[in-house]
XYZ file of C-alpha atoms in Angstrom:
753
model
C 161.545 89.017 108.090
C 163.073 85.349 108.737
C 161.230 83.518 111.613
C 162.507 80.359 112.875
C 161.622 77.766 116.033
C 163.532 78.080 119.289
C 163.106 75.749 122.379
C 164.008 76.659 125.684
C 163.699 76.709 129.382
C 162.470 79.928 131.209
C 165.189 80.708 133.579
C 163.461 84.081 134.792
C 160.854 86.345 134.015
C 162.446 89.620 134.019
C 159.455 91.756 133.323
C 155.770 91.207 132.974
C 153.007 93.804 132.026
C 149.843 92.498 133.641
C 147.620 94.361 131.231
C 148.694 92.466 127.925
C 151.057 89.686 129.102
C 154.004 91.001 127.440
C 157.034 89.611 129.166
C 160.961 89.725 128.869
C 162.220 86.296 129.437
C 165.717 85.123 130.361
C 166.151 81.762 128.681
C 168.701 78.886 129.365
C 169.117 75.604 127.374
C 168.187 77.376 124.237
C 167.920 75.289 121.047
C 168.302 76.845 117.612
C 169.058 75.479 114.310
C 172.688 76.327 113.353
C 171.677 78.574 110.587
C 169.922 81.128 112.802
C 172.145 80.805 115.931
C 174.224 83.627 117.094
C 176.182 81.695 119.682
C 175.340 84.289 122.464
C 176.076 83.337 126.145
C 172.763 84.596 127.285
C 169.456 85.030 125.538
C 166.740 87.679 126.304
C 163.431 86.737 124.495
C 160.718 89.410 124.300
C 157.076 88.861 123.415
C 153.422 87.838 124.607
C 153.500 85.123 126.987
C 150.287 83.931 128.762
C 150.456 81.439 131.554
C 154.502 81.052 131.082
C 156.258 80.815 134.506
C 159.729 79.969 135.477
C 161.065 76.536 134.742
C 158.559 75.986 131.844
C 159.742 74.619 128.651
C 158.554 76.777 125.630
C 158.859 76.514 121.993
C 158.449 79.935 120.067
C 158.465 81.381 116.774
C 161.235 83.884 116.941
C 163.106 86.361 114.944
C 166.333 88.392 115.761
C 166.313 92.009 116.453
C 169.562 94.120 117.301
C 168.758 96.590 120.240
C 170.976 99.580 120.178
C 171.435 99.329 123.977
C 171.282 95.620 124.608
C 172.432 94.095 121.595
C 170.897 90.805 119.891
C 167.557 89.803 121.300
C 164.863 87.229 120.411
C 161.419 88.420 119.634
C 158.656 85.705 119.964
C 155.728 86.292 117.720
C 154.339 83.257 119.092
C 154.829 80.750 122.269
C 153.598 77.779 123.503
C 154.588 75.668 126.723
C 156.060 72.295 125.708
C 155.609 68.901 127.659
C 158.575 68.301 129.707
C 161.180 65.196 129.259
C 162.744 65.044 132.744
C 161.028 63.688 135.666
C 161.072 67.062 137.742
C 159.250 68.829 134.654
C 156.952 66.127 134.196
C 155.837 66.547 138.099
C 155.615 70.073 137.757
C 153.548 69.747 134.363
C 151.079 67.221 135.666
C 150.737 69.211 138.813
C 149.922 72.452 137.035
C 147.677 70.679 134.391
C 145.782 67.981 135.675
C 143.209 69.044 138.470
C 141.540 66.838 140.901
C 144.970 64.700 141.438
C 147.151 65.014 144.234
C 150.956 65.476 144.278
C 151.211 61.819 145.891
C 149.408 60.186 143.083
C 151.605 61.836 140.670
C 154.711 60.640 142.543
C 153.395 57.017 142.283
C 152.802 57.477 138.479
C 156.473 59.088 138.190
C 157.765 56.199 140.090
C 156.621 53.667 137.835
C 157.019 55.292 134.279
C 159.681 57.985 134.846
C 160.661 59.584 131.984
C 158.158 58.046 129.680
C 155.249 58.861 131.769
C 153.490 61.358 129.612
C 153.358 58.744 126.563
C 152.297 55.905 128.974
C 149.291 58.049 130.235
C 148.222 58.837 126.411
C 148.966 55.123 125.536
C 145.901 53.581 127.612
C 144.045 53.987 130.830
C 145.090 50.628 131.708
C 148.504 51.949 132.211
C 147.344 53.869 135.139
C 144.608 51.592 136.476
C 147.294 49.197 137.135
C 148.809 51.653 139.752
C 147.447 50.887 143.312
C 145.045 53.785 144.400
C 144.015 54.794 140.892
C 140.590 53.655 139.666
C 139.162 53.957 136.312
C 137.310 57.286 137.104
C 140.751 59.040 138.070
C 142.689 57.453 135.141
C 140.328 58.607 132.723
C 140.450 62.141 134.104
C 144.343 62.430 134.074
C 144.415 60.830 130.590
C 141.684 63.295 129.136
C 143.611 66.535 130.634
C 147.075 65.331 129.246
C 145.666 64.719 125.967
C 143.630 67.887 126.100
C 146.805 69.837 126.613
C 148.284 68.224 123.631
C 145.580 69.167 121.647
C 145.577 72.673 122.460
C 149.262 72.809 121.463
C 148.311 71.459 118.103
C 145.348 73.924 117.863
C 147.687 77.084 118.836
C 150.040 76.116 116.041
C 147.225 75.938 113.367
C 145.705 79.314 114.739
C 149.119 81.242 114.854
C 149.525 80.186 111.160
C 146.210 81.882 110.569
C 146.882 85.051 112.620
C 145.300 84.016 116.108
C 148.416 84.546 118.585
C 146.502 85.072 121.808
C 146.745 81.702 124.122
C 143.344 82.783 125.878
C 141.574 82.765 122.283
C 143.206 79.359 121.612
C 142.134 77.981 124.993
C 138.603 79.536 124.237
C 138.287 77.919 120.926
C 139.419 74.500 122.036
C 136.784 74.589 124.891
C 134.117 75.250 122.241
C 135.202 72.597 119.663
C 137.154 70.191 121.923
C 138.645 67.207 120.052
C 139.382 67.595 116.398
C 139.226 70.998 116.724
C 141.728 71.860 114.080
C 139.868 69.500 111.423
C 136.789 71.301 112.583
C 138.108 74.585 111.844
C 139.494 73.512 108.444
C 136.175 72.265 107.506
C 134.125 75.258 108.588
C 136.152 78.302 110.339
C 132.796 79.694 111.545
C 131.640 76.748 113.468
C 133.238 78.559 116.534
C 130.261 80.951 116.078
C 127.937 78.386 116.276
C 129.378 76.562 119.270
C 130.175 79.483 121.442
C 128.576 82.540 120.104
C 128.501 85.085 117.047
C 130.766 87.272 119.359
C 133.388 85.083 118.295
C 133.028 86.105 114.660
C 136.178 88.320 114.440
C 138.498 85.262 115.341
C 136.430 83.073 113.166
C 136.802 85.650 110.473
C 140.648 85.750 110.743
C 140.833 82.052 110.331
C 138.408 81.860 107.268
C 140.380 84.568 105.420
C 143.870 82.925 106.511
C 142.671 79.922 105.267
C 141.800 81.104 101.833
C 138.038 82.307 101.781
C 137.322 85.179 99.707
C 136.253 88.436 101.115
C 132.794 88.207 99.502
C 132.059 84.650 99.985
C 128.290 84.569 100.661
C 128.726 82.458 103.721
C 130.928 85.216 105.164
C 128.515 88.058 104.051
C 125.802 86.284 106.007
C 127.954 85.771 108.944
C 129.057 89.646 108.880
C 125.176 90.558 108.909
C 124.231 87.947 111.637
C 127.282 89.727 113.706
C 126.081 93.199 112.905
C 122.586 92.262 114.184
C 123.941 90.769 117.289
C 126.273 93.711 118.239
C 123.787 96.230 117.616
C 121.166 94.294 120.123
C 123.780 94.375 122.832
C 125.126 97.807 121.949
C 121.923 99.881 121.759
C 119.476 97.393 123.123
C 117.297 96.904 119.902
C 115.303 93.827 119.328
C 115.629 94.289 115.664
C 117.281 96.746 113.180
C 115.702 98.328 110.085
C 116.880 96.893 106.699
C 117.888 100.304 105.480
C 119.886 101.031 108.495
C 121.736 97.759 108.243
C 122.701 98.730 104.586
C 123.588 102.226 105.426
C 125.779 101.522 108.584
C 127.212 97.644 108.576
C 130.375 98.709 106.834
C 131.094 101.585 109.613
C 130.641 98.966 112.264
C 132.486 96.121 110.701
C 135.414 98.483 109.874
C 135.400 99.588 113.316
C 135.781 95.931 114.779
C 138.701 95.472 112.150
C 136.924 93.240 109.939
C 138.104 93.356 106.115
C 135.372 94.823 104.135
C 137.367 96.676 101.185
C 135.723 94.673 98.301
C 132.269 94.186 99.756
C 129.317 96.022 98.101
C 125.656 96.930 99.098
C 124.224 94.090 96.815
C 126.443 91.567 98.466
C 124.841 92.410 102.071
C 121.282 92.489 100.439
C 121.867 89.034 99.113
C 122.917 87.676 102.612
C 119.987 89.339 104.255
C 117.914 87.428 101.653
C 119.541 84.180 102.289
C 119.499 84.501 106.015
C 115.797 84.809 106.087
C 115.188 82.390 103.585
C 117.481 79.702 106.214
C 115.202 81.127 109.024
C 118.411 82.593 110.737
C 116.591 86.039 110.701
C 112.920 86.920 110.682
C 111.615 89.849 108.701
C 108.535 91.835 109.476
C 106.932 94.540 107.347
C 106.823 98.271 108.423
C 104.819 100.807 106.410
C 108.020 102.118 105.039
C 110.692 99.630 105.657
C 111.443 96.211 106.896
C 112.569 94.963 110.540
C 115.082 92.411 110.847
C 115.329 90.245 113.757
C 117.750 87.613 114.840
C 115.632 84.688 114.861
C 116.063 84.101 118.586
C 115.306 87.697 119.307
C 111.878 87.333 117.277
C 111.242 84.043 119.309
C 111.653 86.246 122.538
C 109.671 89.159 121.612
C 106.695 87.202 120.353
C 107.139 84.737 123.083
C 106.673 87.759 125.501
C 103.434 89.050 124.060
C 101.968 85.273 123.710
C 102.832 84.801 127.571
C 101.244 88.002 128.607
C 98.209 87.082 126.779
C 97.936 83.776 128.251
C 98.881 85.010 131.821
C 96.757 88.273 132.131
C 93.709 86.722 133.075
C 91.339 87.288 136.189
C 92.471 84.879 138.790
C 90.646 85.353 142.113
C 87.714 87.201 143.477
C 88.097 89.600 146.444
C 85.079 89.870 148.773
C 85.009 93.308 150.348
C 84.221 91.786 153.923
C 87.786 89.994 153.532
C 89.799 92.938 152.721
C 88.113 95.053 155.560
C 89.171 92.309 158.041
C 92.577 92.120 156.622
C 93.179 95.680 157.026
C 91.893 95.799 160.492
C 94.383 93.106 161.483
C 97.137 94.411 159.453
C 96.872 97.955 161.059
C 97.015 96.378 164.360
C 99.966 94.276 163.748
C 101.942 96.871 162.169
C 100.556 100.121 162.884
C 100.415 101.053 159.206
C 97.501 101.965 157.151
C 97.913 101.721 153.379
C 96.792 104.443 151.111
C 94.291 103.899 148.276
C 96.877 103.296 145.680
C 98.845 100.866 147.696
C 95.451 98.783 148.576
C 94.721 98.888 144.806
C 98.277 97.304 144.277
C 97.320 94.508 146.921
C 94.038 93.758 145.298
C 95.801 93.533 141.690
C 98.439 91.199 142.787
C 95.743 88.943 144.337
C 93.098 88.938 141.704
C 95.099 88.956 138.526
C 97.781 86.650 137.367
C 99.874 89.372 136.083
C 100.379 92.965 137.685
C 102.612 95.899 137.771
C 103.730 98.153 140.830
C 106.025 100.880 140.083
C 107.294 104.184 142.027
C 110.178 106.117 142.708
C 112.215 105.543 146.298
C 110.269 106.673 149.021
C 106.839 106.220 147.603
C 106.219 102.657 149.715
C 106.974 99.954 147.414
C 108.471 97.806 149.806
C 105.777 98.610 152.261
C 103.240 97.671 149.567
C 105.126 94.448 148.671
C 104.859 93.374 152.498
C 101.283 94.427 152.335
C 100.650 92.061 149.236
C 102.261 89.060 151.018
C 100.441 89.479 153.823
C 97.168 89.747 152.129
C 97.782 86.503 150.058
C 98.824 84.668 153.052
C 95.438 86.023 155.034
C 93.376 84.768 152.197
C 95.420 81.669 151.292
C 97.055 80.198 154.703
C 98.889 77.496 152.824
C 100.107 79.671 149.507
C 103.492 79.313 148.404
C 104.951 82.678 147.595
C 108.665 83.309 145.961
C 110.560 86.520 145.810
C 113.359 87.054 143.336
C 115.289 89.624 141.786
C 117.539 90.296 138.823
C 120.987 90.689 140.809
C 122.252 88.832 143.942
C 122.595 92.173 145.614
C 118.982 93.334 144.913
C 117.602 89.973 146.036
C 119.667 90.043 149.390
C 118.240 93.720 150.137
C 114.582 92.380 149.052
C 115.058 89.659 151.720
C 116.321 92.020 154.330
C 113.548 94.409 153.642
C 110.533 92.065 153.486
C 111.983 89.441 156.234
C 111.383 86.679 153.315
C 114.066 84.425 151.390
C 114.560 85.869 147.844
C 116.886 84.472 145.208
C 118.072 85.841 141.859
C 115.818 85.064 138.875
C 118.571 82.939 137.273
C 118.588 80.632 140.404
C 114.978 80.723 140.937
C 114.387 79.383 137.464
C 117.348 77.059 137.730
C 119.046 78.762 134.561
C 122.161 76.872 133.289
C 122.494 77.970 129.844
C 121.096 80.131 127.094
C 118.541 77.844 125.969
C 114.817 79.839 125.647
C 113.075 76.538 126.772
C 112.866 75.733 130.374
C 112.871 72.399 132.035
C 112.539 73.329 135.620
C 108.766 73.741 136.751
C 107.780 76.410 139.120
C 106.158 75.168 142.286
C 105.041 78.484 143.932
C 101.478 80.180 143.599
C 102.770 83.557 143.579
C 106.183 85.051 142.257
C 107.081 88.635 143.245
C 109.786 90.303 141.356
C 111.851 93.343 142.389
C 113.863 95.589 140.323
C 112.070 94.604 137.282
C 112.870 97.665 135.090
C 116.524 96.207 134.907
C 115.408 92.857 133.361
C 116.139 92.484 129.649
C 113.728 90.672 127.245
C 115.689 87.267 126.937
C 115.522 87.131 130.815
C 112.061 88.327 130.838
C 110.733 85.607 128.454
C 112.401 82.736 130.365
C 110.457 84.271 133.687
C 107.024 84.670 131.722
C 107.486 81.279 130.139
C 108.071 79.611 133.412
C 105.251 81.367 135.019
C 102.886 80.962 132.378
C 103.604 77.216 132.306
C 103.028 76.780 135.961
C 99.787 78.991 136.482
C 101.403 81.024 139.049
C 100.791 84.715 139.392
C 103.287 87.159 138.731
C 103.953 90.563 140.467
C 106.415 93.027 138.678
C 107.758 95.646 140.903
C 110.242 98.251 139.765
C 111.047 101.941 139.229
C 110.100 102.920 135.334
C 112.352 105.950 135.717
C 115.499 104.166 136.008
C 117.940 103.187 133.283
C 116.967 100.689 130.443
C 118.439 97.183 130.915
C 121.942 96.483 129.929
C 120.652 93.851 127.653
C 118.218 93.944 124.759
C 114.706 94.915 125.040
C 112.681 97.092 127.372
C 109.910 95.005 128.665
C 108.967 96.614 131.822
C 108.161 100.022 130.536
C 106.608 98.402 127.494
C 104.373 96.342 129.491
C 103.144 99.779 131.266
C 103.126 101.559 128.038
C 100.829 98.977 126.674
C 98.105 99.398 129.342
C 96.949 95.803 128.975
C 98.397 94.856 132.434
C 96.918 96.395 135.567
C 99.310 98.753 137.014
C 99.660 100.804 140.082
C 101.838 103.799 139.975
C 102.964 105.020 143.672
C 103.815 108.823 143.514
C 103.464 110.162 146.814
C 106.601 110.509 149.120
C 105.586 108.906 152.599
C 106.120 110.950 155.657
C 109.567 109.427 156.800
C 110.803 109.235 152.881
C 110.022 113.043 152.537
C 112.469 113.905 155.153
C 115.384 112.409 153.085
C 117.130 114.747 150.856
C 118.143 111.867 148.905
C 114.534 111.067 148.128
C 113.823 114.935 147.287
C 116.663 115.123 145.288
C 115.790 112.320 143.117
C 112.622 113.789 142.472
C 113.936 117.008 141.571
C 116.362 115.392 138.974
C 113.456 113.775 137.404
C 111.587 117.233 137.098
C 114.659 118.733 135.614
C 116.233 121.086 138.177
C 118.143 123.719 136.466
C 120.527 124.707 139.196
C 119.793 128.520 138.507
C 116.197 129.026 139.555
C 116.165 125.783 141.455
C 118.938 123.768 143.181
C 119.409 120.242 144.753
C 118.864 120.275 148.449
C 122.182 120.275 150.378
C 121.550 120.915 154.014
C 124.752 119.374 155.790
C 122.984 119.161 159.092
C 120.463 116.305 157.388
C 123.809 114.441 156.953
C 122.568 112.435 153.704
C 123.423 114.567 150.884
C 126.494 116.548 150.246
C 128.187 118.480 147.376
C 132.063 119.555 147.154
C 132.542 122.120 144.495
C 135.746 121.020 142.754
C 136.818 121.669 139.171
C 140.332 119.726 138.765
C 140.123 115.802 138.201
C 143.139 114.996 140.461
C 141.346 117.236 143.355
C 138.294 115.221 142.889
C 140.344 111.967 143.150
C 141.941 113.015 146.248
C 138.671 114.113 147.833
C 136.970 110.811 146.981
C 139.792 109.181 149.060
C 139.296 111.575 151.720
C 135.563 110.808 151.831
C 136.051 107.204 152.189
C 138.472 107.357 154.804
C 135.905 109.757 156.887
C 132.953 107.177 156.071
C 135.236 104.255 157.366
C 136.230 106.132 160.583
C 132.435 106.818 161.154
C 131.967 103.169 161.236
C 130.784 102.485 157.476
C 132.298 99.209 156.376
C 134.063 99.401 152.657
C 131.246 96.975 151.446
C 128.689 99.735 151.752
C 130.881 102.479 150.041
C 130.715 102.574 146.423
C 131.821 105.100 143.920
C 129.501 105.152 140.810
C 130.949 106.816 137.469
C 128.953 106.852 133.963
C 132.163 105.762 132.297
C 134.811 103.069 132.442
C 137.584 105.091 130.916
C 138.942 108.485 131.585
C 140.568 109.847 134.699
C 137.453 109.695 136.726
C 136.328 106.101 135.090
C 135.940 103.103 136.780
C 139.274 101.677 135.903
C 141.432 104.379 137.148
C 139.211 104.888 140.282
C 139.246 101.154 141.145
C 143.087 100.962 140.932
C 143.145 104.252 143.025
C 140.847 102.971 145.663
C 142.278 99.798 145.801
C 145.753 100.874 146.508
C 144.509 103.351 149.172
C 142.593 100.936 151.084
C 143.817 97.560 150.120
C 147.376 97.920 149.219
C 150.082 95.529 148.336
C 151.448 93.464 151.367
C 154.038 90.517 151.708
C 151.541 88.730 153.766
C 148.457 89.518 151.386
C 148.351 87.001 148.572
C 147.653 88.668 145.071
C 147.469 87.720 141.430
C 148.129 89.850 138.179
C 145.484 90.270 135.696
C 144.999 91.883 132.363
C 143.424 95.088 134.161
C 145.591 95.217 137.167
C 145.879 93.073 140.432
C 143.386 91.097 142.690
C 144.107 90.886 146.505
C 142.555 88.785 149.300
C 139.812 91.374 150.500
C 139.138 93.202 147.316
C 135.548 93.990 146.415
C 134.822 92.366 142.670
C 132.063 91.978 140.374
C 131.276 89.397 137.842
C 131.078 90.954 134.368
C 129.846 88.239 132.218
C 127.312 85.369 132.622
C 129.037 82.297 133.323
C 126.424 79.136 133.467
C 129.038 76.538 134.215
C 130.701 77.775 137.254
C 129.934 75.883 140.595
C 128.738 77.439 143.813
C 127.858 76.425 147.133
C 125.760 78.092 149.977
C 126.549 76.761 153.545
C 123.130 77.268 155.370
C 123.706 76.367 159.041
C 125.278 73.191 158.057
C 122.960 72.382 155.084
C 124.944 72.791 151.837
C 123.187 74.065 148.902
C 124.862 73.560 145.401
C 124.383 74.951 141.942
C 125.834 76.257 138.714
C 126.060 79.735 137.265
C 127.435 83.277 138.320
C 125.858 86.199 136.228
C 126.888 89.632 135.015
C 126.534 92.134 137.834
C 126.837 89.696 140.768
C 129.081 91.311 143.465
C 131.326 89.615 146.020
C 134.692 89.653 147.886
C 137.956 87.584 147.357
C 138.189 84.973 150.359
C 141.394 83.519 149.293
C 144.138 83.292 146.499
C 146.059 79.947 146.081
C 149.195 80.794 143.896
C 150.143 77.054 143.814
C 146.813 75.531 142.444
C 146.186 78.882 140.662
C 142.552 79.285 142.237
C 140.810 81.806 144.050
C 137.785 81.817 146.329
C 134.975 84.413 146.099
C 132.364 84.738 148.763
C 129.318 86.529 146.932
C 126.852 88.827 148.566
C 124.019 86.464 148.354
C 126.020 83.865 150.281
C 127.330 81.853 147.371
C 130.879 80.817 147.387
C 132.521 79.828 143.993
C 136.204 78.854 143.269
C 137.875 80.483 140.104
C 140.877 79.281 138.274
C 143.274 82.009 137.204
C 142.118 81.449 133.436
C 138.534 82.754 134.589
C 139.646 85.964 136.128
C 138.942 87.890 133.019
C 135.369 87.275 133.994
C 135.882 89.341 137.364
C 137.000 93.122 138.008
C 137.058 95.255 140.869
C 133.921 96.966 142.202
C 135.249 99.775 144.644
C 133.743 101.843 141.788
C 131.403 100.738 139.046
C 129.552 102.025 136.183
C 125.999 103.465 136.928
C 124.577 100.896 134.809
C 126.084 98.057 136.308
C 125.033 99.336 139.775
C 121.277 99.081 138.852
C 119.347 96.711 141.157
C 121.829 97.289 144.120
C 121.537 99.631 147.129
C 124.459 100.746 149.047
C 124.830 102.705 152.097
C 126.972 105.562 150.828
C 127.484 106.438 147.394
C 130.070 108.826 145.669
C 129.392 110.011 142.096
C 132.190 112.504 140.770
C 131.234 114.916 138.157
C 133.669 116.332 135.631
C 133.774 117.419 131.975
C 135.520 114.315 131.284
C 132.642 112.248 132.219
C 130.590 112.917 129.055
C 127.787 110.467 129.711
C 126.071 112.155 132.628
C 122.262 112.584 131.890
C 119.111 112.881 133.947
C 118.267 109.142 133.936
C 121.857 108.135 134.882
C 122.105 110.995 137.673
C 118.693 109.879 139.137
C 119.761 106.264 138.933
C 122.900 106.947 140.607
C 121.141 108.901 143.461
C 118.556 106.181 143.887
C 121.195 103.556 144.690
C 122.086 105.123 147.853
C 120.296 104.614 151.390
C 122.258 106.857 153.811
C 124.541 109.271 152.126
C 125.160 110.706 148.457
C 128.117 112.613 147.891
C 129.051 114.521 144.895
C 132.573 115.886 144.572
C 133.126 117.869 141.239
C 131.856 120.733 139.128
C 128.130 121.824 139.822
C 127.730 123.401 136.409
C 128.488 119.843 134.852
C 125.978 118.086 137.155
C 123.216 120.503 136.252
C 124.138 120.252 132.630
C 123.653 116.478 133.135
C 120.459 116.822 134.801
C 119.144 118.927 131.565
C 120.203 116.274 129.316
C 117.376 113.767 128.930
C 117.719 110.114 127.980
C 116.226 108.660 124.988
C 114.918 105.359 126.121
C 113.644 104.522 122.773
C 114.449 100.902 121.555
C 113.304 99.137 118.428
C 111.115 96.790 120.213
C 107.417 96.014 119.474
C 106.143 94.421 122.811
C 103.751 97.417 123.669
C 102.569 97.808 119.948
C 101.729 94.121 119.558
C 99.849 93.800 122.909
C 97.935 96.748 121.810
C 97.071 95.222 118.526
C 96.222 91.535 119.768
C 94.652 92.030 122.949
C 92.077 94.361 124.647
C 91.814 93.979 128.537
């Protein structure tokens, strides 16, 4: 089909689909070569337009279509915003694309160079520094951003020729490669995998094949194997894959990811594995019947965890009986609490060993034991430095509230800015106590252990071994317990107050596999903490969820303390549908309330949101009574609220639950999603006042550990609207928490304590 270039101004965006940026645009000042011009009075152009707004000048690669109802229309296969040529357009262009420069500065530049402004900016920094009020630093910033925009346009044209039409993909590739991006891609299309991550391989592969690389090229085959191991690590949590499994399953996964594999054969994959091993990109270890294939970083992480545990797990302090007796007399007098024998053992373990573990279900006294550990250490060493941290901001905040001591996320505590395994920041504390340790994956766990090992500090890991496995690869907390080499205390008795809670009692019942026939969950409404609403229709369940939220709010529960948990993202009762439903119910559109469209819906001021990917470069600050703390990095699972939306500067302000405030550009909004409803996996490490968990046949992922984890997220009320049969069937279904990870095996083989 004949395609041709069209340049035009956007008169009006007639229609926009916020989920995929499909737009219908009314265009004016349309320029088409004579051969393809149909001399229409008005032009309608349809296509994907990312970031295009009214008054923009756009260049599209188009083709004609004759609509049976509306007549001749242009279909845009690719579009990019053009630099403007008139003063008004240049003014708008600079205001939109050059950050950190005010409109007054822009007007001063325009008054000097007029229509030639963009050329003068690109020509030399001196053209800007000659204007009063513009220093060298600001001039370089302006020039850099104007050139960047031009280079992105050049890159966009090249990528379109190779099948990449999504503008967000173009920007992501440019951010990774920066200047000379086109030359770098022509030299090595897979360089974006090296500069960003192997997750970008589908994009790189499309470019490689589009530029003529053969399907069975050895370099391509190696990248495909590398990609397979990466995907499996983050989909299944495996640290390694068996060689036979790779050969058997790789083509299925690649085909599922729309990667071209028709002429690939097993021997090509075998050869790729050998080449990757010889170059050190993967590590191969022998099993009795097979080979284990690790990505090199995963091997470094797993072996590093074992080495760190071996170095850390040594005796640190003696603990005379007279000192412990004196402490417990004082502790009982101050708190009125007498720890039981298991709790006392946990206290001694934490003080006398450089590495120890405390685990238990809700209500068994973990928090009280942590308080006793802190008090005992301070009793024995009055000048001691103790740090508390947790994997998520919400969990850290909760830890701080419960203990009365400040707590940080692990990332923030360690000063993690990137993905490097080695750390530059040293720990200055004597003891580090980490809550919700079960949700820490192996990459983060290794960083923590490495920092502790270097510093000489003691590490106390606290968590619930029966919760879900971490979202990322590995299973370090359970593996350490399983190894038997780390001093561990398991709290298994519900304390008196906790035993009155139907939430805690039912959590225990779920773990034991209550069947719903001979034994049922406790639902005494007079207790006001555990409710079931028998319903079978998904639309009825949706209505009851909204009614429950209204009732809880009327009783004084803030929306920040109400969360709907679902095991799935998609389906009528998945998080996507429920988030939109709840948002429109409690935070509907209003002319007085700013909002912004995103691919998956709309964000409004006041919305609850969640960060869904690690971003190590995002700046944040915390205002502590006038003292400003700054830092970098927001992380997968961080929760917050939208405080402000600036549609002119295309920025939003987020206030996270741990006090951090960050500014996001509109281009970063794909990193966020609404959090009125979230998956149960994402809720790990969080505690909510009230949790609503729908159950229905469409929610196929319900299982014992998932239900247990959901119940244990609630502090005050847990409510289940749905089908009781589905609930009890889920409780009967046990999770296979087995992952391909050898930490326990290696520890048992290498160290006897």
